[in-house]
mmCIF file of C-alpha atoms in Angstrom:
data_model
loop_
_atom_site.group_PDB
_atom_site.id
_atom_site.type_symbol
_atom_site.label_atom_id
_atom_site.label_comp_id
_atom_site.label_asym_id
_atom_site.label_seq_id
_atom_site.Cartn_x
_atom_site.Cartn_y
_atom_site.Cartn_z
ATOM 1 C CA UNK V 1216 -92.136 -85.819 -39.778
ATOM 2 C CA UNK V 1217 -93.799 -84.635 -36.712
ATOM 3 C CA UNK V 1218 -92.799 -81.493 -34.957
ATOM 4 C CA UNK V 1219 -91.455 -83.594 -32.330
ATOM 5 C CA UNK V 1220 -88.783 -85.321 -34.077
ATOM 6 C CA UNK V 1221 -87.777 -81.939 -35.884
ATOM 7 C CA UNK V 1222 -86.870 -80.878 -32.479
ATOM 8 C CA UNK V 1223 -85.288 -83.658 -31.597
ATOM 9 C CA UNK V 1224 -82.680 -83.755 -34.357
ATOM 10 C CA UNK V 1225 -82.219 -79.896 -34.587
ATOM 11 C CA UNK V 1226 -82.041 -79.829 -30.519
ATOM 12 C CA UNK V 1227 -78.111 -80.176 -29.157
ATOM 13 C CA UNK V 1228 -76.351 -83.331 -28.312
ATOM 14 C CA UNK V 1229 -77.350 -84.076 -24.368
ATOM 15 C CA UNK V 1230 -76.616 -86.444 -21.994
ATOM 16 C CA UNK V 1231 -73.103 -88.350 -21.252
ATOM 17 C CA UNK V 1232 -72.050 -87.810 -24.988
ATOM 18 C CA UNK V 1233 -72.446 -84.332 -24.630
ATOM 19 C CA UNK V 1234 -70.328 -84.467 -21.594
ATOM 20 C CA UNK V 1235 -67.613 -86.512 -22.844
ATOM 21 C CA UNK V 1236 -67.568 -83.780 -25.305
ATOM 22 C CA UNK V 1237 -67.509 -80.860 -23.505
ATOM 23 C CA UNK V 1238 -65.305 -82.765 -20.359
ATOM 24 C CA UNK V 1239 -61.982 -82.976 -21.009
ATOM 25 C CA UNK V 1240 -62.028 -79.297 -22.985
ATOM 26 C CA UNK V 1241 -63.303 -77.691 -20.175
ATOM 27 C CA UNK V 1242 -60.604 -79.357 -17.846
ATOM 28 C CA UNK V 1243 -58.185 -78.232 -20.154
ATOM 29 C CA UNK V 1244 -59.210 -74.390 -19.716
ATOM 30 C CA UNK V 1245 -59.135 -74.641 -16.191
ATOM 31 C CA UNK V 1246 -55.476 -76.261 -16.105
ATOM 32 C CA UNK V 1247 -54.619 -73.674 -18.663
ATOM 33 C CA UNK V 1248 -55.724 -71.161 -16.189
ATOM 34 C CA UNK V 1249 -54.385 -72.874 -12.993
ATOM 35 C CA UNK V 1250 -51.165 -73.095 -14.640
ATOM 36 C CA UNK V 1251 -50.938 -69.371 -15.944
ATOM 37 C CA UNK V 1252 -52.078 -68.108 -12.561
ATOM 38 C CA UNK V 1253 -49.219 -70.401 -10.262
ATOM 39 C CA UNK V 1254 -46.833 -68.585 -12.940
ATOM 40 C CA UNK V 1255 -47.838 -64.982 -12.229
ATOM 41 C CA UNK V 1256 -47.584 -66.076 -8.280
ATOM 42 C CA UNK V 1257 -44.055 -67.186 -9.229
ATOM 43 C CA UNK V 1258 -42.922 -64.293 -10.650
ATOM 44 C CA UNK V 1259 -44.502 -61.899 -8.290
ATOM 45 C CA UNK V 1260 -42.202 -64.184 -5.827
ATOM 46 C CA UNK V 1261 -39.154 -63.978 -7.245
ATOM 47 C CA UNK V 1262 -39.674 -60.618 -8.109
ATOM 48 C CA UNK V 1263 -40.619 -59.601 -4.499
ATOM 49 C CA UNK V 1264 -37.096 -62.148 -3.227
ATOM 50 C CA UNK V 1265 -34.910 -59.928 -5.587
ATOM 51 C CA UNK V 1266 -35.579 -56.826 -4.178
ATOM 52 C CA UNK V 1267 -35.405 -57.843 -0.567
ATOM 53 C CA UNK V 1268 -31.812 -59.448 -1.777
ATOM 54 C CA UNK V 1269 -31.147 -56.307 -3.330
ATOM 55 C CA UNK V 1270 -32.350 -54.319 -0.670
ATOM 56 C CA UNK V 1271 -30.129 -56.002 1.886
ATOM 57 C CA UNK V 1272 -27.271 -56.380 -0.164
ATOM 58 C CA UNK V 1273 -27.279 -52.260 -0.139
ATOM 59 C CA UNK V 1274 -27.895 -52.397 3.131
ATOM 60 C CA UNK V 1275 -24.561 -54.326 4.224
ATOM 61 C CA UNK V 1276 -22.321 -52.775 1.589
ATOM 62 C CA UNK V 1277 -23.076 -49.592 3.347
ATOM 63 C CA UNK V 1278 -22.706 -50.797 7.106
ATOM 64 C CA UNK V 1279 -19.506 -52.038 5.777
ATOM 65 C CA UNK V 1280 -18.464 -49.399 4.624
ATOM 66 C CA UNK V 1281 -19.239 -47.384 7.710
ATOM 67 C CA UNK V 1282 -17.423 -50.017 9.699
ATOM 68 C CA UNK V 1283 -13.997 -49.988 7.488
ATOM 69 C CA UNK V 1284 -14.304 -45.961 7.250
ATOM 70 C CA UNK V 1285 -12.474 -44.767 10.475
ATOM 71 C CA UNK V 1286 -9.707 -48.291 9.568
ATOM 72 C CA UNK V 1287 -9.481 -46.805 5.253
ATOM 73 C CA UNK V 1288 -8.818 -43.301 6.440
ATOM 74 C CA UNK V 1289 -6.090 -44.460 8.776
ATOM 75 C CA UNK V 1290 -4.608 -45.856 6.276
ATOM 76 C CA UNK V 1291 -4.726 -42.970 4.134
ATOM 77 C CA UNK V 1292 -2.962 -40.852 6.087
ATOM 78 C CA UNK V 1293 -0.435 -43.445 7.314
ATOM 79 C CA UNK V 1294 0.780 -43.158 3.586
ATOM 80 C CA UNK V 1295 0.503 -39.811 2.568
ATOM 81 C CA UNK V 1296 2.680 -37.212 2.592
ATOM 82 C CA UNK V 1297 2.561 -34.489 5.048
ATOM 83 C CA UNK V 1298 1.548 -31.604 3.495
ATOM 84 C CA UNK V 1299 -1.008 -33.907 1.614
ATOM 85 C CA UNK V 1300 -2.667 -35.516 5.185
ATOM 86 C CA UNK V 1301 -4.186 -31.988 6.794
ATOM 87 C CA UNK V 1302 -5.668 -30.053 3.516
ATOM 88 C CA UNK V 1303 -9.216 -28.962 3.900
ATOM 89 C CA UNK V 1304 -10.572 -30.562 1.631
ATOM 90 C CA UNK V 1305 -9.076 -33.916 1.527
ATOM 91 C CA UNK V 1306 -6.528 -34.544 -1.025
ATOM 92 C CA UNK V 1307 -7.395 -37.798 -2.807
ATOM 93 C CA UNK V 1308 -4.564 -38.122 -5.395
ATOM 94 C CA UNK V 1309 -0.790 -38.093 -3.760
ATOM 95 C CA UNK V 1310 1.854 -39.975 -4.366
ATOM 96 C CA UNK V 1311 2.484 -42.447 -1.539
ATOM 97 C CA UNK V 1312 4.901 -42.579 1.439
ATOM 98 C CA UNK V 1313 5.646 -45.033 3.702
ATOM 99 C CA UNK V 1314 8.103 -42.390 6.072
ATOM 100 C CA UNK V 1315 5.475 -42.635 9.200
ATOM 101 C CA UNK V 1316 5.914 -46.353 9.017
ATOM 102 C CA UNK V 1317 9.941 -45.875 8.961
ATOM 103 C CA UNK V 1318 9.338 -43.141 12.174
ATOM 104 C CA UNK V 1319 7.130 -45.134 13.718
ATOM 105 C CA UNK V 1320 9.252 -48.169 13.525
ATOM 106 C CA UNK V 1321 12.738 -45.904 14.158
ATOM 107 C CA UNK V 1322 11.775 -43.116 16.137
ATOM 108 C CA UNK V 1323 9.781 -44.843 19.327
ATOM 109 C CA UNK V 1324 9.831 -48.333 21.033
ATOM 110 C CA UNK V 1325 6.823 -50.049 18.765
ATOM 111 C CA UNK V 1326 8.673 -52.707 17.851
ATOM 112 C CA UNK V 1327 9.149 -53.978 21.571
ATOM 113 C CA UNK V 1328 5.313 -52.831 22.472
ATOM 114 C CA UNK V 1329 4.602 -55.024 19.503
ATOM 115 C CA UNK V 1330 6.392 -58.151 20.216
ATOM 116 C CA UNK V 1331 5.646 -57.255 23.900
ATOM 117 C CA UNK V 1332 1.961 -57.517 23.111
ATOM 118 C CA UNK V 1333 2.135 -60.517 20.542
ATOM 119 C CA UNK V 1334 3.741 -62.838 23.372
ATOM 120 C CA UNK V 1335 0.952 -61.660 26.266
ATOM 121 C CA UNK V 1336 -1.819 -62.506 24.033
ATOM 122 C CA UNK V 1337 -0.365 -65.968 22.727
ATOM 123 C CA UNK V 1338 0.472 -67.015 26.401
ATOM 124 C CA UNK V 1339 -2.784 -65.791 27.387
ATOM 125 C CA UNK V 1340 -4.265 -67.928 25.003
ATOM 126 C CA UNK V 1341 -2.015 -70.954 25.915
ATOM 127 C CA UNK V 1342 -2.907 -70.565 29.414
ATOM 128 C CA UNK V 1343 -6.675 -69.944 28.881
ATOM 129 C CA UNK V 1344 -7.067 -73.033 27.135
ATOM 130 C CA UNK V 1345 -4.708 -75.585 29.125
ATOM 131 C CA UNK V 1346 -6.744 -74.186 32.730
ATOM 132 C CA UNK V 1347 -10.345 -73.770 30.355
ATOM 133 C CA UNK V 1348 -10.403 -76.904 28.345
ATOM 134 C CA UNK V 1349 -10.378 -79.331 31.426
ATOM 135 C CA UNK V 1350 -12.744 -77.685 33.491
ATOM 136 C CA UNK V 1351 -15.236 -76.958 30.260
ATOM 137 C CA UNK V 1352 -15.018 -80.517 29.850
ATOM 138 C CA UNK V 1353 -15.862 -81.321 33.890
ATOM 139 C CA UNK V 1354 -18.781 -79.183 33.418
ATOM 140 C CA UNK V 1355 -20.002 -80.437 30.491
ATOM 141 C CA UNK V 1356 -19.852 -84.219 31.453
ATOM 142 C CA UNK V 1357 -20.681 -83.802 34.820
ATOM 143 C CA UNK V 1358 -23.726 -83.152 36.843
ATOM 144 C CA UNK V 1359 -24.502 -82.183 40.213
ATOM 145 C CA UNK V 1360 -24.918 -78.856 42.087
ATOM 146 C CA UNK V 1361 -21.267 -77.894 42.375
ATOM 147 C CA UNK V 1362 -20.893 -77.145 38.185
ATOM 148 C CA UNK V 1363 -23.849 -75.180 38.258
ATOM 149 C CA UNK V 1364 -23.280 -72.896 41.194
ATOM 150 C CA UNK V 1365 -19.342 -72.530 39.746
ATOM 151 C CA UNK V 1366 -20.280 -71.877 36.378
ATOM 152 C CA UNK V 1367 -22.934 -69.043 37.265
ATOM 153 C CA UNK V 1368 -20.513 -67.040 39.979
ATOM 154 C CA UNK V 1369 -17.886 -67.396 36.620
ATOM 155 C CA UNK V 1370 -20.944 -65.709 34.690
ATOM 156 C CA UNK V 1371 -21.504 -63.083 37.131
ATOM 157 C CA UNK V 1372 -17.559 -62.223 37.374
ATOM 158 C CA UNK V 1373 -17.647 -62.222 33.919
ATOM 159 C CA UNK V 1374 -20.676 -59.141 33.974
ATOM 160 C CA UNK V 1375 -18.580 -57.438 36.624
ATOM 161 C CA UNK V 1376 -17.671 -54.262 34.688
ATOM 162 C CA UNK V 1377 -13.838 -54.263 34.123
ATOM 163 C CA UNK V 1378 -12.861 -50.703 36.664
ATOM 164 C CA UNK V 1379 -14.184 -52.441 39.600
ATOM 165 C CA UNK V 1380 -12.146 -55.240 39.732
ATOM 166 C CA UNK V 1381 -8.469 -53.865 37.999
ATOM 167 C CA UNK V 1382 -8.252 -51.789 41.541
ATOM 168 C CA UNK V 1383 -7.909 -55.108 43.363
ATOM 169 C CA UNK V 1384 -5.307 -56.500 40.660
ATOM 170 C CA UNK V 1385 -3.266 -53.482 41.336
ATOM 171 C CA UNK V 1386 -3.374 -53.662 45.218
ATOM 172 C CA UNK V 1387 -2.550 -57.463 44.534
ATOM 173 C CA UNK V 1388 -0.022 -57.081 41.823
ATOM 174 C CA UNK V 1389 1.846 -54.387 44.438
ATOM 175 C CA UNK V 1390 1.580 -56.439 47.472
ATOM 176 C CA UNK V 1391 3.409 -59.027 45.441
ATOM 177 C CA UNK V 1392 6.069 -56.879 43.636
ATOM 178 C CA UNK V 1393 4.901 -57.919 39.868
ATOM 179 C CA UNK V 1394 3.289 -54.729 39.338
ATOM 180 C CA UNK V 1395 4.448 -53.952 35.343
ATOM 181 C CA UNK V 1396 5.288 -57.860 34.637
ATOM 182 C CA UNK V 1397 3.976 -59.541 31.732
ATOM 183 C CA UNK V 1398 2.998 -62.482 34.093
ATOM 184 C CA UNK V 1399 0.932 -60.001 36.126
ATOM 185 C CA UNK V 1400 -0.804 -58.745 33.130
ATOM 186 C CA UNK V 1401 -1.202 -62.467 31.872
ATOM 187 C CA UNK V 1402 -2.449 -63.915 35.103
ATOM 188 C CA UNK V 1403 -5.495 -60.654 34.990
ATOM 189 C CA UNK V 1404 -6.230 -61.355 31.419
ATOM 190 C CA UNK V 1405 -7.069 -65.085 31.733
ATOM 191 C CA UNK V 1406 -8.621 -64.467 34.907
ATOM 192 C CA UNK V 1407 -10.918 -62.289 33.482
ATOM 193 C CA UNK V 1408 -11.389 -64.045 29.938
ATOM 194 C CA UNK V 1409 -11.493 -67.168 31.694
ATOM 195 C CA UNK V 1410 -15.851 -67.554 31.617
ATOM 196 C CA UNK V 1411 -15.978 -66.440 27.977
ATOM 197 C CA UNK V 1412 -13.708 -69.765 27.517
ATOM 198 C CA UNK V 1413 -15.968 -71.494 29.828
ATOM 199 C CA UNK V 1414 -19.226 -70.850 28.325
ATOM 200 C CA UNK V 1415 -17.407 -70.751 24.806
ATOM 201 C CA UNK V 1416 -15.801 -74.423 25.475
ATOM 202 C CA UNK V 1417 -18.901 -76.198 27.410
ATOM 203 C CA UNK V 1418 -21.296 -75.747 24.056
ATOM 204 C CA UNK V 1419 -18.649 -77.635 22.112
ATOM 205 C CA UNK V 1420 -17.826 -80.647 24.160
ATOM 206 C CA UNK V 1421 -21.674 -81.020 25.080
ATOM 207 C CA UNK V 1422 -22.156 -81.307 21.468
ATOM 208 C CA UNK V 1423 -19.551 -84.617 21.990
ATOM 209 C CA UNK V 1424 -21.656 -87.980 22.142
ATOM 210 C CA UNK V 1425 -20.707 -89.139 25.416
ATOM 211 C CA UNK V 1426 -20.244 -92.404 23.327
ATOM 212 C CA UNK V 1427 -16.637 -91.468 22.277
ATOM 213 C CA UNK V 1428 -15.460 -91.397 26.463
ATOM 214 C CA UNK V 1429 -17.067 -95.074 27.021
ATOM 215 C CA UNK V 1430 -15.466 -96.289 23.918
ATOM 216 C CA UNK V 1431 -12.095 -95.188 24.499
ATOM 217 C CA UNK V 1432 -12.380 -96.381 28.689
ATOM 218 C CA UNK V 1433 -13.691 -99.422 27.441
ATOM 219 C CA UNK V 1434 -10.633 -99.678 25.217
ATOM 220 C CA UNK V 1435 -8.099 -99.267 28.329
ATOM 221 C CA UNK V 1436 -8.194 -95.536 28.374
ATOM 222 C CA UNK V 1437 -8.533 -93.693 31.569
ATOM 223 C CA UNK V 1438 -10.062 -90.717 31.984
ATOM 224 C CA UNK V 1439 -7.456 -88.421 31.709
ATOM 225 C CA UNK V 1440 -6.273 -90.430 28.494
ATOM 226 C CA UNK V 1441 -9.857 -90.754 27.024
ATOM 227 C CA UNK V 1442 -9.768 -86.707 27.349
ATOM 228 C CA UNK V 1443 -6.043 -86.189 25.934
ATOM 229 C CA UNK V 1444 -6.412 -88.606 22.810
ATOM 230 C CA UNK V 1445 -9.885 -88.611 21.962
ATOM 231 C CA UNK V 1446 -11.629 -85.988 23.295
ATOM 232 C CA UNK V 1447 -9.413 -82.915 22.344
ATOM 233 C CA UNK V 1448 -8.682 -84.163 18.643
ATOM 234 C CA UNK V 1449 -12.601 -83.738 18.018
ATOM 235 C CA UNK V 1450 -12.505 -80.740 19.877
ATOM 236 C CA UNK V 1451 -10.075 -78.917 17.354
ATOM 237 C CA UNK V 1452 -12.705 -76.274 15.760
ATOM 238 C CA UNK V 1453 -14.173 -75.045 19.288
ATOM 239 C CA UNK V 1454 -10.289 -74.718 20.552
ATOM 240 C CA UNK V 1455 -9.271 -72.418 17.872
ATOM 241 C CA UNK V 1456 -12.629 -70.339 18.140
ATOM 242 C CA UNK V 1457 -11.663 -70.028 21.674
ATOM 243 C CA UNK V 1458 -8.247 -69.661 21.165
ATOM 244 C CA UNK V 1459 -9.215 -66.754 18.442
ATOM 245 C CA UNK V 1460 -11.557 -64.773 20.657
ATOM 246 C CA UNK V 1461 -9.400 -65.248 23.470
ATOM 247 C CA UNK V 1462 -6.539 -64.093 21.424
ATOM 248 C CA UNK V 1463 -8.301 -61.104 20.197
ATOM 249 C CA UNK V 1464 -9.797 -59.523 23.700
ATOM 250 C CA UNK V 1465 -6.345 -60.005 25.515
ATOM 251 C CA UNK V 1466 -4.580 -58.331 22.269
ATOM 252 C CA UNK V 1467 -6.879 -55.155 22.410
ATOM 253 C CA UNK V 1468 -7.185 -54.885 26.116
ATOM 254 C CA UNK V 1469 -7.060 -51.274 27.584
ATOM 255 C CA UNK V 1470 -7.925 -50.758 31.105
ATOM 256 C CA UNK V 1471 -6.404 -53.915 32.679
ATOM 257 C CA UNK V 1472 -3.226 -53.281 30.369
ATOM 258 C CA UNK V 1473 -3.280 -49.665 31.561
ATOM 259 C CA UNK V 1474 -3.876 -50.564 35.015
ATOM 260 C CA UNK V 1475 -1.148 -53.131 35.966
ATOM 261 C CA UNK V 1476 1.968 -52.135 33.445
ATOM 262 C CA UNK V 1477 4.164 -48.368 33.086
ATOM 263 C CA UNK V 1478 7.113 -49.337 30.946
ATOM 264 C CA UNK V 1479 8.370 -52.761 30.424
ATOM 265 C CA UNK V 1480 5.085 -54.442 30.184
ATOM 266 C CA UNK V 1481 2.936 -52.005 27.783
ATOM 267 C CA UNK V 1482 0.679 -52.850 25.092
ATOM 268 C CA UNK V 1483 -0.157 -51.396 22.083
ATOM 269 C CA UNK V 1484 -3.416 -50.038 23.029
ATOM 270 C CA UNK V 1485 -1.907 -48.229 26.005
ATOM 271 C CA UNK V 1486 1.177 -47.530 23.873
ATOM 272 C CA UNK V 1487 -1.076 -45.422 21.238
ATOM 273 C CA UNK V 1488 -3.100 -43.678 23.965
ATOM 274 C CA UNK V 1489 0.285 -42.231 25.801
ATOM 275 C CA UNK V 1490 1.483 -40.884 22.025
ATOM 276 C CA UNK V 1491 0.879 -36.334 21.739
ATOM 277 C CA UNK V 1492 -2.654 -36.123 20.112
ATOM 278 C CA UNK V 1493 -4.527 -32.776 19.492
ATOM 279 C CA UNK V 1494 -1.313 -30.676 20.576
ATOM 280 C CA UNK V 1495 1.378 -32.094 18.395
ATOM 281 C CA UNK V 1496 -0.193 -32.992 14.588
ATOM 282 C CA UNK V 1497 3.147 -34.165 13.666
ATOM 283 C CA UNK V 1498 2.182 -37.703 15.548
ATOM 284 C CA UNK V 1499 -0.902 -38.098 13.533
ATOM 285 C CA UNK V 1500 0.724 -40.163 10.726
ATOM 286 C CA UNK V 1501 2.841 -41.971 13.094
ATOM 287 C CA UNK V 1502 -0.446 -43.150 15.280
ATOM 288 C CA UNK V 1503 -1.827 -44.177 12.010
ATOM 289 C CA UNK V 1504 0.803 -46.478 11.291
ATOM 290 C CA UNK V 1505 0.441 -48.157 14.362
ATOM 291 C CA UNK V 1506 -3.225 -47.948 14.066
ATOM 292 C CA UNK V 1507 -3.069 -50.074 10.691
ATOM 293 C CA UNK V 1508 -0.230 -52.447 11.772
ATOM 294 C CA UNK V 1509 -2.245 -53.072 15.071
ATOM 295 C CA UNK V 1510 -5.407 -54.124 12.966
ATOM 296 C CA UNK V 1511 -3.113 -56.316 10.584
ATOM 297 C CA UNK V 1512 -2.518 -59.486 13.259
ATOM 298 C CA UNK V 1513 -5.982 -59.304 13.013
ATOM 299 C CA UNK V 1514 -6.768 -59.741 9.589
ATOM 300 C CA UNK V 1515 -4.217 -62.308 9.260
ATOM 301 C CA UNK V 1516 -5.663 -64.280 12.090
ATOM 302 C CA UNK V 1517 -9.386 -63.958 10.627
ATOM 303 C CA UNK V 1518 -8.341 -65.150 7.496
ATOM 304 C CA UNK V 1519 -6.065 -68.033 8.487
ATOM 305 C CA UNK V 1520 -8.738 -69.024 11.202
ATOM 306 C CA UNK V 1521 -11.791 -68.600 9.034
ATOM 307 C CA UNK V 1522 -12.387 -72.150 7.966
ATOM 308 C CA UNK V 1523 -12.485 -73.195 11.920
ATOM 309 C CA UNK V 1524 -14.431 -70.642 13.012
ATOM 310 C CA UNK V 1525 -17.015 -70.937 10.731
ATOM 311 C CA UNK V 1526 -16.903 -75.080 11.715
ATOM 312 C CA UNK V 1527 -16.785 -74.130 15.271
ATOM 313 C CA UNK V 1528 -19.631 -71.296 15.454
ATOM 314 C CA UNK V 1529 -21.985 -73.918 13.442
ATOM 315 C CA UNK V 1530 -22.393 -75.698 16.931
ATOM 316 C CA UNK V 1531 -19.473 -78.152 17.354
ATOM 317 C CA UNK V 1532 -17.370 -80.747 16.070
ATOM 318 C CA UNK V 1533 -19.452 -84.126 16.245
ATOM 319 C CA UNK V 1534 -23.231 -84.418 16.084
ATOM 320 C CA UNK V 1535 -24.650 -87.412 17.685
#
């Protein structure tokens, strides 16, 4: 045997059996390897999505409780008793009272500033609605100059602040002897409210197909009809956002309630800002009574009104 063949049989395999050998092996390491690698990317992922969940999860918890602070310590001291509501430091454990409720209800005329302030909102929001709903839907289904130009001057009196226009509601009110009316008071807070509803109102019918007027005036329906039977039935998640914010603004209103009411038109707002503050402590616990039981018909309209709202802020009833 020559020294040439000894090398040749000792020598490793070459050529395409080699690589057929070698091939699919060395695929397998590097799929191995691509595999282990996408894993370690995934878990440096989710690792790095936890923290930034639990980061901002900490982050809300304490803006919220910031935010419910000034309400939770109100209500503290609505219910303690009075000895218990001025220590230095706080006293946490008391047995709780509801007397400043009783006093508050008794003692001073929050019952009638209540109701008083219940109807103005709900007939503010009754009015804002039957005047906004038509004229959001003219603007929204109508073009030409004239919307435009009426919508932005509603924009701009909406920027005004509020003290320099409640002197000319005054002067106005006086001149026509319904100073301290509730229809005074009513007729300022949907004026003034009256481009939130606007602006609020036009998103949601633009987000009507204009499909749904044809069909019903093709159908025998006249305008007017189309807008009563088909139009505001759609519309019924962007009225009660309206109807909620409205509701809330005209509710909490201070200067224009201030401004244009003394006695048989008062609010609660102005009702709690007229009580003895810093020189009588002895109307602390009454003002946070009527601190809490002004923020519950807000809580109870939030949560009956959630549903809509959240269907009404995601951008309208009907997608075309």
């Amino acid at each position: 045997m020559t020294s040439t063949e000894i090398n040749a049989e000792t020598s490793p395999a070459t050529g395409p059996a080699a690589s057929t050998a070698s091939g699919p092996a060395g695929r397998a390491v590097s799929t191995a390897h691509l595999v282990a690698a996408r894993r370690a990317a995934r878990k440096k992922h989710d690792q790095r999505e936890r923290l930034i969940s639990a980061g901002a999860t900490s982050a809300l918890v304490v803006i919220v409780v910031v935010a419910l602070s000034p309400f939770l310590w109100a209500l503290l001291t609505s219910v303690k008793p009075f000895r218990a509501a001025f220590t230095n430091p706080p006293t946490w454990v008391f047995t709780p009272e509801l007397s400043s409720f009783s006093d508050l209800w008794r003692g001073t005329i929050f019952a009638f500033v209540l109701g008083n302030t219940l109807l103005i909102a709900v007939v503010t929001v009754l009015v804002a609605l039957a005047i906004g709903a038509p004229a959001a839907y003219a603007f929204a289904r109508y073009s030409g100059i004239v919307g435009p130009v009426l919508l932005l001057l509603a924009v701009v009196l909406r920027t005004i602040p509020r003290f320099a226009v409640v002197l000319p509601f005054y002067e106005i009110s006086q001149a026509l002897g319904i100073f301290d009316t509730r229809f005074a008071l009513i007729a300022a807070l949907v004026a003034l409210n009256m481009p939130f509803t606007l602006l609020l109102l036009i998103g949601f019918f633009r987000d009507i197909p204009v499909e749904l007027d044809e069909a019903a005036m093709i159908d025998g329906c006249s305008r007017f009809t189309a807008f009563t039977r088909v139009i505001l039935p759609v519309m019924g998640p962007g009225l009660v956002t309206a109807g909620v914010f409205t509701f809330l603004i005209a509710f909490q209103e201070y200067l224009v309630a201030l401004t244009l009411t003394r006695t048989d038109a008062i609010t609660i707002p102005v009702f709690l800002a007229a009580q003895k503050g810093a020189d009588d402590v002895s109307t602390y616990q009454t003002l946070a009574a009527a601190s809490v039981l002004l923020v519950i018909p807000v809580i109870l309209i939030a949560v009956f009104a959630r549903k809509y709202l959240v269907a009404g802020l995601g951008g309208g009833a009907v997608k075309g």
